[in-house]
Coordinates of C-alpha atoms and ligand atoms in Angstrom, one line a residue:
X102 CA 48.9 4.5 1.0
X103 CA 52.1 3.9 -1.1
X104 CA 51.3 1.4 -3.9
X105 CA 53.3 -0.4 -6.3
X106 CA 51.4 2.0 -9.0
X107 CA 51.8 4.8 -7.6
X108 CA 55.9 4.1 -6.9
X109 CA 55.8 3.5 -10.8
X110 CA 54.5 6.9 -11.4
X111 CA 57.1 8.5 -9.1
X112 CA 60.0 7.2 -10.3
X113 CA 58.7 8.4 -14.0
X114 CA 58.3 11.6 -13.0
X115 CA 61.8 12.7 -13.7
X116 CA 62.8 16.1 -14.2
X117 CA 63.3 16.8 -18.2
X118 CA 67.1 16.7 -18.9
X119 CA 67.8 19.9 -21.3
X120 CA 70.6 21.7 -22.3
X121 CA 70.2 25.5 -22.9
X122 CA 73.3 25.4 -24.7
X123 CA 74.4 24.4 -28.5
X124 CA 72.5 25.6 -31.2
X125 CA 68.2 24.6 -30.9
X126 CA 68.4 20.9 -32.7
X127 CA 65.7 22.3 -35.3
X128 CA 68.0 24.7 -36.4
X129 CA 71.4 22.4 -36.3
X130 CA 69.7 19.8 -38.6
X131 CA 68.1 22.8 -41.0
X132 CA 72.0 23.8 -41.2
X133 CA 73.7 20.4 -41.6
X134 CA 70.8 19.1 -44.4
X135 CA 71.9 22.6 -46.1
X136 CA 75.6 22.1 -46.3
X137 CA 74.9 18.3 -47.5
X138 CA 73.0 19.3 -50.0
X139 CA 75.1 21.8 -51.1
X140 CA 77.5 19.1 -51.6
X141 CA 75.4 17.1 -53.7
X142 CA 73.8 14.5 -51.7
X143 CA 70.3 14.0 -52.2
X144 CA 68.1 14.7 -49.0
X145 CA 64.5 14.8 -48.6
X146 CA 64.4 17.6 -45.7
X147 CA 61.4 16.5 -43.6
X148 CA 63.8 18.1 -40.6
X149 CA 62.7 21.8 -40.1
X150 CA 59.7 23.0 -38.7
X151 CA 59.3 25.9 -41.1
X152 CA 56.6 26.6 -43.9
X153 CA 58.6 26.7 -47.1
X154 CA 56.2 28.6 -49.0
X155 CA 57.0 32.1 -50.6
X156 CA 55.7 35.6 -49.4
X157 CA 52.1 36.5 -49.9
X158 CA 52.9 39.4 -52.5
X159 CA 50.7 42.2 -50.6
X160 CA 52.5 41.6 -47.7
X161 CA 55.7 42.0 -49.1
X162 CA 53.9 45.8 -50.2
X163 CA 52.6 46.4 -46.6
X164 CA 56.7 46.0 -45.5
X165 CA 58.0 48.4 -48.6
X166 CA 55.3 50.9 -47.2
X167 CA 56.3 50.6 -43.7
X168 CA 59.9 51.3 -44.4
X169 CA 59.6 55.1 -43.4
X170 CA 58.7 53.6 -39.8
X171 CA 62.2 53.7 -38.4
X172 CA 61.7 55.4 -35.0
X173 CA 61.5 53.1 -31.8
X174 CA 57.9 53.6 -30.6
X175 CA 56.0 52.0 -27.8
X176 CA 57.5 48.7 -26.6
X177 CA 54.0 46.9 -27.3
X178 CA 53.8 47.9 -30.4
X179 CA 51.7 51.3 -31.9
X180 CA 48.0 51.6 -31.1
X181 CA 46.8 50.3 -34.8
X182 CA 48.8 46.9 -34.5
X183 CA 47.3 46.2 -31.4
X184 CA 43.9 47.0 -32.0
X185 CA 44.1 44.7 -34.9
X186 CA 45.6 41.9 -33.5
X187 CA 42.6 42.7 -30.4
X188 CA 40.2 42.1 -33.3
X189 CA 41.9 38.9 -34.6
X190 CA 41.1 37.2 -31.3
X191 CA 37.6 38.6 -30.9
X192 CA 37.0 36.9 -34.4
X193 CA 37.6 33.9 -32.5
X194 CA 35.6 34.1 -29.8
X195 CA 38.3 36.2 -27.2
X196 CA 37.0 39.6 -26.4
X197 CA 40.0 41.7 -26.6
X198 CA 40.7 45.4 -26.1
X199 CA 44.2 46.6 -27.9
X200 CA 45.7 47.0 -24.5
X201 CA 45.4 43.6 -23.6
X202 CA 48.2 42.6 -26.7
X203 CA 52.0 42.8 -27.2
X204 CA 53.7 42.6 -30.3
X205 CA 57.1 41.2 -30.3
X206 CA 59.7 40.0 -33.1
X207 CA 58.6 36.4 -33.1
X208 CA 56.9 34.6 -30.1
X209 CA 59.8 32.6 -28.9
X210 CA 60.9 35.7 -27.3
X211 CA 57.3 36.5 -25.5
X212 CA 57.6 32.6 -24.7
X213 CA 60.6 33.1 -22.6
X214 CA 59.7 36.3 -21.5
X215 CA 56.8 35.1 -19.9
X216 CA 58.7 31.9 -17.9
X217 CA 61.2 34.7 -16.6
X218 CA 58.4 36.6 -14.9
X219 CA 55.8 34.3 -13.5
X220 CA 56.8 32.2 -10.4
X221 CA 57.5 28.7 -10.1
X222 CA 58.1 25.4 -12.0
X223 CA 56.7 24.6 -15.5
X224 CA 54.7 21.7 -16.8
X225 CA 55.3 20.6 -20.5
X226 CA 53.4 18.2 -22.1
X227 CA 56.2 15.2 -23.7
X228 CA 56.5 15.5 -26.6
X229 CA 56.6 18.8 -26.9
X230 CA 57.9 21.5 -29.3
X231 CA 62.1 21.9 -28.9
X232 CA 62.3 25.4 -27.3
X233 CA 59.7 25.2 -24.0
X234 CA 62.5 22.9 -21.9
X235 CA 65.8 25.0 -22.5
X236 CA 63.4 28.5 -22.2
X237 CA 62.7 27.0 -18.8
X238 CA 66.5 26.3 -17.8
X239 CA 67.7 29.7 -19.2
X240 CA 64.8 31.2 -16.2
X241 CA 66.4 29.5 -13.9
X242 CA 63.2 26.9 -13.4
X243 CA 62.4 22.7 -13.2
X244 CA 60.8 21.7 -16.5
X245 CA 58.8 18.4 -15.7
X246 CA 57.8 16.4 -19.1
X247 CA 53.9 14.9 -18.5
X248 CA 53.1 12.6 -21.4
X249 CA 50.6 13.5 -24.0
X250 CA 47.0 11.1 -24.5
X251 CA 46.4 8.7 -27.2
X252 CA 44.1 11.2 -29.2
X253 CA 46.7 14.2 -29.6
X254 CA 49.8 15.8 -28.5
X255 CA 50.2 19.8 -27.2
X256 CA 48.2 18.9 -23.9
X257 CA 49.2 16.9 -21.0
X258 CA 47.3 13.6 -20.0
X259 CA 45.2 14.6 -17.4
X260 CA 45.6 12.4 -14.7
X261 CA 49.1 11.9 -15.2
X262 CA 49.1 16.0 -15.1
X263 CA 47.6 16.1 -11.3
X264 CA 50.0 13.2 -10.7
X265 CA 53.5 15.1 -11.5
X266 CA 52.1 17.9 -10.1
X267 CA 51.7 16.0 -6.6
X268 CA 55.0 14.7 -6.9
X269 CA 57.0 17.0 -8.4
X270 CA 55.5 19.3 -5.0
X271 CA 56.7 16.5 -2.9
X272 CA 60.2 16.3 -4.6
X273 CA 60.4 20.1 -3.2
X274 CA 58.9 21.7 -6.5
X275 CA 56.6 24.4 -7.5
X276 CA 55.3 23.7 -10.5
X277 CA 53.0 27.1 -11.6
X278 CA 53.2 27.2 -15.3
X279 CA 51.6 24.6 -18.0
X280 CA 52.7 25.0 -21.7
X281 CA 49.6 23.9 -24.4
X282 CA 50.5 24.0 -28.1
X283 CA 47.7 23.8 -30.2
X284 CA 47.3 22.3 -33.1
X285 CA 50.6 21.1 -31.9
X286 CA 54.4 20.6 -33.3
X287 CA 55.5 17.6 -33.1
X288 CA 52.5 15.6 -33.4
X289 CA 50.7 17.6 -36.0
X290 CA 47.1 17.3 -34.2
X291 CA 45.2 19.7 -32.3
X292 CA 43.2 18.8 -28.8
X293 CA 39.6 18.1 -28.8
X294 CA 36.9 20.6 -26.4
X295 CA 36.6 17.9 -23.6
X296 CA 40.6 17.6 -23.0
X297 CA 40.8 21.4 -23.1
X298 CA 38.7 21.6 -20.7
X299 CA 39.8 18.8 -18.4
X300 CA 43.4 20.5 -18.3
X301 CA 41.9 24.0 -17.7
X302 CA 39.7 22.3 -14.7
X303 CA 43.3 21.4 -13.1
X304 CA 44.8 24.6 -13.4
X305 CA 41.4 26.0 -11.5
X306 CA 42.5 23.2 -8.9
X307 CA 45.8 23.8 -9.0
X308 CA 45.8 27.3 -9.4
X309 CA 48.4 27.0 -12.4
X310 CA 48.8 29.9 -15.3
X311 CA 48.1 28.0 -19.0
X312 CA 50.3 29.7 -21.5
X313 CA 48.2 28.7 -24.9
X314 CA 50.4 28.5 -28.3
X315 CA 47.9 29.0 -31.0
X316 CA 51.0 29.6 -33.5
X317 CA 49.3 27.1 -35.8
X318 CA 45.5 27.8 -35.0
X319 CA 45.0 29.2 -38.6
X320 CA 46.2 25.9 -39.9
X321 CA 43.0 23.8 -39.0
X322 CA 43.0 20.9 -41.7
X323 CA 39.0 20.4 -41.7
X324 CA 38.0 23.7 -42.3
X325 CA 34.6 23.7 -39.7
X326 CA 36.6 22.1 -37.5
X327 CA 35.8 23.3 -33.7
X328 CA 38.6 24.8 -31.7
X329 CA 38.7 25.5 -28.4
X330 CA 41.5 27.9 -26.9
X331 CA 41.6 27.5 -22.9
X332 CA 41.2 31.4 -22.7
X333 CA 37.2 30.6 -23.7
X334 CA 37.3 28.4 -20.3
X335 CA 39.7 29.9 -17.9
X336 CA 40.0 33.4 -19.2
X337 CA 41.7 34.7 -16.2
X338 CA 44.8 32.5 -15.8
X339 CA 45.6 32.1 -19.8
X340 CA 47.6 34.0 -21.5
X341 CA 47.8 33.2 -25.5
X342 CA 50.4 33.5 -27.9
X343 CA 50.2 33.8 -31.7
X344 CA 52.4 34.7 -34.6
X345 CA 52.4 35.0 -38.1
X346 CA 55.3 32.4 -38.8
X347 CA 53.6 29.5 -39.6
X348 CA 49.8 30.5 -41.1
X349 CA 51.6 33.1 -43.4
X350 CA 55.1 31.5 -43.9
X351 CA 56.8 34.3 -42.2
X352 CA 59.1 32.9 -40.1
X353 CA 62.1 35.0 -41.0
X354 CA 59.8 38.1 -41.0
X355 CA 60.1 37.9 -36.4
X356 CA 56.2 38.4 -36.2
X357 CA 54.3 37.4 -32.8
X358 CA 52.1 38.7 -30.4
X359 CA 50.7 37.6 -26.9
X360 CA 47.2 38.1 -25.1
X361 CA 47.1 38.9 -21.4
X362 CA 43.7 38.8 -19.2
X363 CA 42.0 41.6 -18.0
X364 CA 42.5 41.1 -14.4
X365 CA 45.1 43.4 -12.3
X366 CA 47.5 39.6 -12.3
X367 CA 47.2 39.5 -16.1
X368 CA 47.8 43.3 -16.3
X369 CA 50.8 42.8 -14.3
X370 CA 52.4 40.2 -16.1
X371 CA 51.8 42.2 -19.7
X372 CA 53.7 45.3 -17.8
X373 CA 56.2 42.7 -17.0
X374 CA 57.0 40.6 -19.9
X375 CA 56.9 45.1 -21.8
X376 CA 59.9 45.5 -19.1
X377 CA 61.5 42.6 -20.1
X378 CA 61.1 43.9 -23.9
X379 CA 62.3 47.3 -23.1
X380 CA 66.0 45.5 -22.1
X381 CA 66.0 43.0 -24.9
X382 CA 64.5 43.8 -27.8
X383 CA 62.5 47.4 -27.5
X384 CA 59.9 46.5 -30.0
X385 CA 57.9 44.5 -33.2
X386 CA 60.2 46.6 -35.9
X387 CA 58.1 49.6 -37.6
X388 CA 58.1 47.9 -41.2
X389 CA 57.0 44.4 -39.1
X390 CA 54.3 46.2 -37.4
X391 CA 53.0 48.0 -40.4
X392 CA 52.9 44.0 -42.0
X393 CA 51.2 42.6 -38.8
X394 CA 48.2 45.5 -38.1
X395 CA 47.2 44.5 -42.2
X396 CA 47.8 40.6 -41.6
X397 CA 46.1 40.6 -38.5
X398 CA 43.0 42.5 -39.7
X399 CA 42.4 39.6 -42.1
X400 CA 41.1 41.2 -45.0
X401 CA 39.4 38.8 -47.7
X402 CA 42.7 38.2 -49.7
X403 CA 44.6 37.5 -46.2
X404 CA 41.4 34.6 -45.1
X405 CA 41.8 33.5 -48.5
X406 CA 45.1 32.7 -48.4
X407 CA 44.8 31.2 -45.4
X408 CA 42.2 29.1 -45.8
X409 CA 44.0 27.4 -49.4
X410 CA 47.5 27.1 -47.1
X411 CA 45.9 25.0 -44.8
X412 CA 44.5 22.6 -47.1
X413 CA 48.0 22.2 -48.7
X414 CA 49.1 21.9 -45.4
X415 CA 46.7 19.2 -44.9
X416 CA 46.6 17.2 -47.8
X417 CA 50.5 16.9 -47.8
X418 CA 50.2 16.0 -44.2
X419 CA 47.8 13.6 -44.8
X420 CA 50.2 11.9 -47.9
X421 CA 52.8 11.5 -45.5
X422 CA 51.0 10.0 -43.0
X423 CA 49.4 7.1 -45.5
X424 CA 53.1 6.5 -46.2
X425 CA 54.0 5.8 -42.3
X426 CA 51.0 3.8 -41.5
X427 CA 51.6 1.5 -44.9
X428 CA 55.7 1.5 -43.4
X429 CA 54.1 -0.6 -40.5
X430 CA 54.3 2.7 -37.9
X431 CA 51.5 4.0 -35.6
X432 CA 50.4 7.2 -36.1
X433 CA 47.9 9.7 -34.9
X434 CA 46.4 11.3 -37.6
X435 CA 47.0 14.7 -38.5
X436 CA 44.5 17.3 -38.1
X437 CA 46.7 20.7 -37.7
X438 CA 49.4 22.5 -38.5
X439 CA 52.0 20.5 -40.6
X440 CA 53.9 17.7 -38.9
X441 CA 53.4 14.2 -38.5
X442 CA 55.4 12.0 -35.4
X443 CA 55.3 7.8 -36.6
X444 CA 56.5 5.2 -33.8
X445 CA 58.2 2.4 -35.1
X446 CA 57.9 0.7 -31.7
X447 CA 56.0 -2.2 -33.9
X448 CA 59.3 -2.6 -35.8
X449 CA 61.4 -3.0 -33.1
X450 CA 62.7 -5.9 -33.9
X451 CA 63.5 -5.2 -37.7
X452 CA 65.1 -2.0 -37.4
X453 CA 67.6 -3.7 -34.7
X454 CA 69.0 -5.7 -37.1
X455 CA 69.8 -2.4 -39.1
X456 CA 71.4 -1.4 -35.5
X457 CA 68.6 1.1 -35.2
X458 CA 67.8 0.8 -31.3
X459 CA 66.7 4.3 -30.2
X460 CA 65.6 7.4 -31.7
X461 CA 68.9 9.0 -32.3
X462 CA 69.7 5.7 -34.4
X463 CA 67.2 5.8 -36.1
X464 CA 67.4 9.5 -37.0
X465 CA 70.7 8.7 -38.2
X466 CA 70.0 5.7 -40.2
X467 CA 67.2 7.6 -41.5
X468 CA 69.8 10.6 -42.8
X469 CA 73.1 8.9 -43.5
X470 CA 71.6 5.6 -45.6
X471 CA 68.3 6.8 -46.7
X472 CA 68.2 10.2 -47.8
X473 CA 65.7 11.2 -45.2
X474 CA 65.9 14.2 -42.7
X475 CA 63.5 13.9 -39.7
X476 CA 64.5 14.8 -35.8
X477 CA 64.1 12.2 -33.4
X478 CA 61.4 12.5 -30.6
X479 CA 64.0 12.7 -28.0
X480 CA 64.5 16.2 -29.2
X481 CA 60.6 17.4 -28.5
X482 CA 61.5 15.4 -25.2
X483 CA 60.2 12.4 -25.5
X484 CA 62.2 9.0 -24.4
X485 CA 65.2 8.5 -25.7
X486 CA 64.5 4.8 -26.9
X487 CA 61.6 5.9 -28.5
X488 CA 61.1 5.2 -32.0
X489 CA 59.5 8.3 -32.9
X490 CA 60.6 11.2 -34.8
X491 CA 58.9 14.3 -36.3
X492 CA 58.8 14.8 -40.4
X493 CA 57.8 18.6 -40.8
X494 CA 56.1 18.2 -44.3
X495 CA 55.7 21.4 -44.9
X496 CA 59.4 20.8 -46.5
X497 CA 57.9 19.0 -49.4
X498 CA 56.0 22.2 -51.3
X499 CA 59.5 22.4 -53.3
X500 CA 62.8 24.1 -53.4
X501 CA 62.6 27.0 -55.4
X502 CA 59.8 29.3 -55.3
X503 CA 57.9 28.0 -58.9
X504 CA 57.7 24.8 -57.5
X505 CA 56.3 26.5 -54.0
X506 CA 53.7 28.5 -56.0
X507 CA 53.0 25.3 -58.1
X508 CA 52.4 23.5 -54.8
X509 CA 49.8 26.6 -53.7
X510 CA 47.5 26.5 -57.1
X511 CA 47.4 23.2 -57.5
X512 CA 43.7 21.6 -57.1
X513 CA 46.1 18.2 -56.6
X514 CA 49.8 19.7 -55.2
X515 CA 50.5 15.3 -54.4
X516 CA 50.4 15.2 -58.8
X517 CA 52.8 17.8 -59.3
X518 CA 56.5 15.9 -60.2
X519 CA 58.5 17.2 -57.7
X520 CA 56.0 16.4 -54.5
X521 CA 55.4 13.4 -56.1
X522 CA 58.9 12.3 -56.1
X523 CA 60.0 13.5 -52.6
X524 CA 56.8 11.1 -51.8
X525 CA 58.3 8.5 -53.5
X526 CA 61.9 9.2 -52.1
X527 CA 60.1 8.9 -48.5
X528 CA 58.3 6.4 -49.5
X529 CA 61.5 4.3 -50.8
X530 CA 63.6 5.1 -47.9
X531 CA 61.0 4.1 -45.7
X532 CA 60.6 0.0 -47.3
X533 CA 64.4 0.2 -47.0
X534 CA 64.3 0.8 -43.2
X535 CA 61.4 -1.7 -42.4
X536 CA 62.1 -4.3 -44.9
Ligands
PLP233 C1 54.9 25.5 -31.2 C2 55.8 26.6 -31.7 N1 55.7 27.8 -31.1 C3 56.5 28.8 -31.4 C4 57.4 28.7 -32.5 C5 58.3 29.9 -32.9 O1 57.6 30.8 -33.5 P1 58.2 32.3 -33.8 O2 58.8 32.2 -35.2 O3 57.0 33.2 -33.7 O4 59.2 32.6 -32.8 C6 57.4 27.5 -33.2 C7 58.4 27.4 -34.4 O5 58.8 26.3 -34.8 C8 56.6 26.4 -32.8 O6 56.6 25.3 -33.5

């Protein structure tokens, strides 16, 4: 039987519409807030999904030691690397032996290694993080946006998963792959047991491989807060990829790695995402891999760091989203990594008569009148009329490194002048847009 309903549903499952081409929109805003500012105007960068925090000084050691490590070495990375990113995922409940893991120089490129050699469509939660739609459309496969629940982003709504799944399969599809992100960028939250669980029941059902980004697992807000990666439920059709990017500010440093199951399918694809690496990139750089095998054996110094990132991470987090809810947004609270994603759908009607009508308006009204540098939700994906966007406030620590060090020591980094005025400026800009 064809209901009304379930003709709804069909005509929203639409494929996503991506371009693989022009610069990653994360990156074009980073570069346009930079020449702006370099012209004077005054911008508070919420608009980059980067942890401006300095270098953790041993590391920067472990990379002057490692300089002697010039030859190419095996395309996974050396025995010691592996073995302690094996142990980094056993801390956390994941049995892993070293060859299980590849290194890589960041995980974007083990992302898009890993859609050009498993089969079939992909599922992607909407919103979702900027890259997973064009990765899919440079391999050649469908990306189908399924939207997120009420109570956190990174996972698909259940039902509406086995929905697109049945009609993206009648539309002609194959849709084989679901991409998780948690804690999750753009919405800054990380998905509860019970919905991890639901998903990986689906993919039993479905027979669909989860690929699990735990970039931002280390940057829990509540410290005993209980995370579930699907590779505790469905160990044999998750594969999990990590990095050091984001926990340890390293973004520029190229640092991720990638867990593969045990089973001869899991084996396979590791062997075929190390082909793909042997014709693109040949390995995790000697000096990188000396920096990983110490970052990923988490001595003290390393957990300690961690730990006091994540409440920065958190409490700025949290500042910002007090400052959206009292703006008149809705917002789901953060409880990971270091984003935030408002809806202004309540203030429809105000922010028309300030011609914002959509999410690129308002991204732009947000920029160009109020000194405020966010990227619209159509960007992660979501619909275009939205009035969402995604304020990265890991921006706010400061912009030299004093101020980023400041941000780290202090027992209250929302006191300290310069996070307290980039508060204020958002704050500000915000009563300008609504009121
Ligand atoms: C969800 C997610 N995955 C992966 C990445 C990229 O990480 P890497 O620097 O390891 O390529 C990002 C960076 O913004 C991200 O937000």
């Amino acid at each position: 039987m064809d209901t009304g309903e379930q003709r709804t549903r069909r005509r929203n499952v639409r494929e996503r519409e991506t371009s693989a081409r022009g610069i990653s929109p994360n990156l074009a805003l980073d570069q346009l807030v930079a020449r702006r500012q370099a012209a004077g105007e005054s911008i508070v960068h919420l608009g980059f999904g980067e942890s401006r925090l300095p270098v953790f000084p041993p590391l920067a050691d472990r990379l002057a030691a490692g300089a002697d490590r010039n030859a190419y070495g095996p395309v996974a990375g050396d025995h010691g690397v592996r073995a302690a990113v094996a142990g980094y995922f056993a801390r956390r409940r994941l049995p892993t032996e070293a060859a299980q893991v590849l290194l890589a120089p960041g995980s974007k490129p083990l992302l898009l290694a890993l859609q050009l050699v498993h089969p079939g469509d992909v599922l992607l939660p909407s919103p979702c993080w900027v890259t997973y739609g064009p990765q899919a459309k440079l391999a050649g496969k469908h990306a189908f946006g399924v939207p997120i629940p009420e109570e956190c982003g990174g996972v698909p709504d259940p039902a509406a998963l086995r929905d697109t799944i049945r009609v993206a399969r009648g539309l002609g599809h194959d849709p084989r792959i679901v991409v998780l992100t948690s804690p999750d960028n753009p919405t800054g939250t990380y998905a509860p047991a019970h919905l991890v669980r639901e998903i990986c029941a689906v993919a039993e059902e479905e027979d669909l491989l989860l690929v699990s980004d735990e970039i931002y697992r280390d940057i829990l807000h509540d410290p005993d807060a209980e995370f579930l990666s699907p590779a505790e439920v469905v160990p044999d059709r998750t594969i999990v990829v990590t990095g050091l990017s984001k926990s340890l500010a390293l973004g520029g440093w190229r640092i991720g790695a990638a867990r593969f199951p045990t089973t001869p399918a899991g084996e396979r694809m590791r062997d075929d995402v190390a082909s793909v690496a042997s014709e693109v990139w040949s390995t995790l750089a000697g000096p990188m891999q000396s920096v990983a095998e110490y970052a990923f054996s988490e001595p003290p110094e390393i957990r300690d760091r961690l730990r006091d990132d994540a409440r920065l991470h958190g409490t700025v987090a949290k500042a910002v989203y007090d400052i959206v809810i009292a703006a008149g947004a809705l917002c789901r609270p953060p409880t990971g990594g270091f984003y935030v994603y408002p809806d202004f759908e309540p203030l429809r009607g105000e922010l028309a008569g300030q011609g914002v009508t959509d999410g690129d308006s308002l991204q732009s009204r947000l920029i160009d009148h109020l000194g405020i540098a966010v990227l619209a939700g159509v960007h992660f994906g979501d619909d275009p009329k939205a009035l969402r966007f995604r304020a990265a406030t890991s921006m706010l620590y400061g912009r030299t490194r004093d101020e980023q060090r400041a941000a780290q020591r202090a027992m209250d980094p929302l006191s300290l002048p310069h996070v307290a005025d980039a508060l204020a400026g958002i704050e500000q800009g915000l009563t300008k847009l609504t009121g």
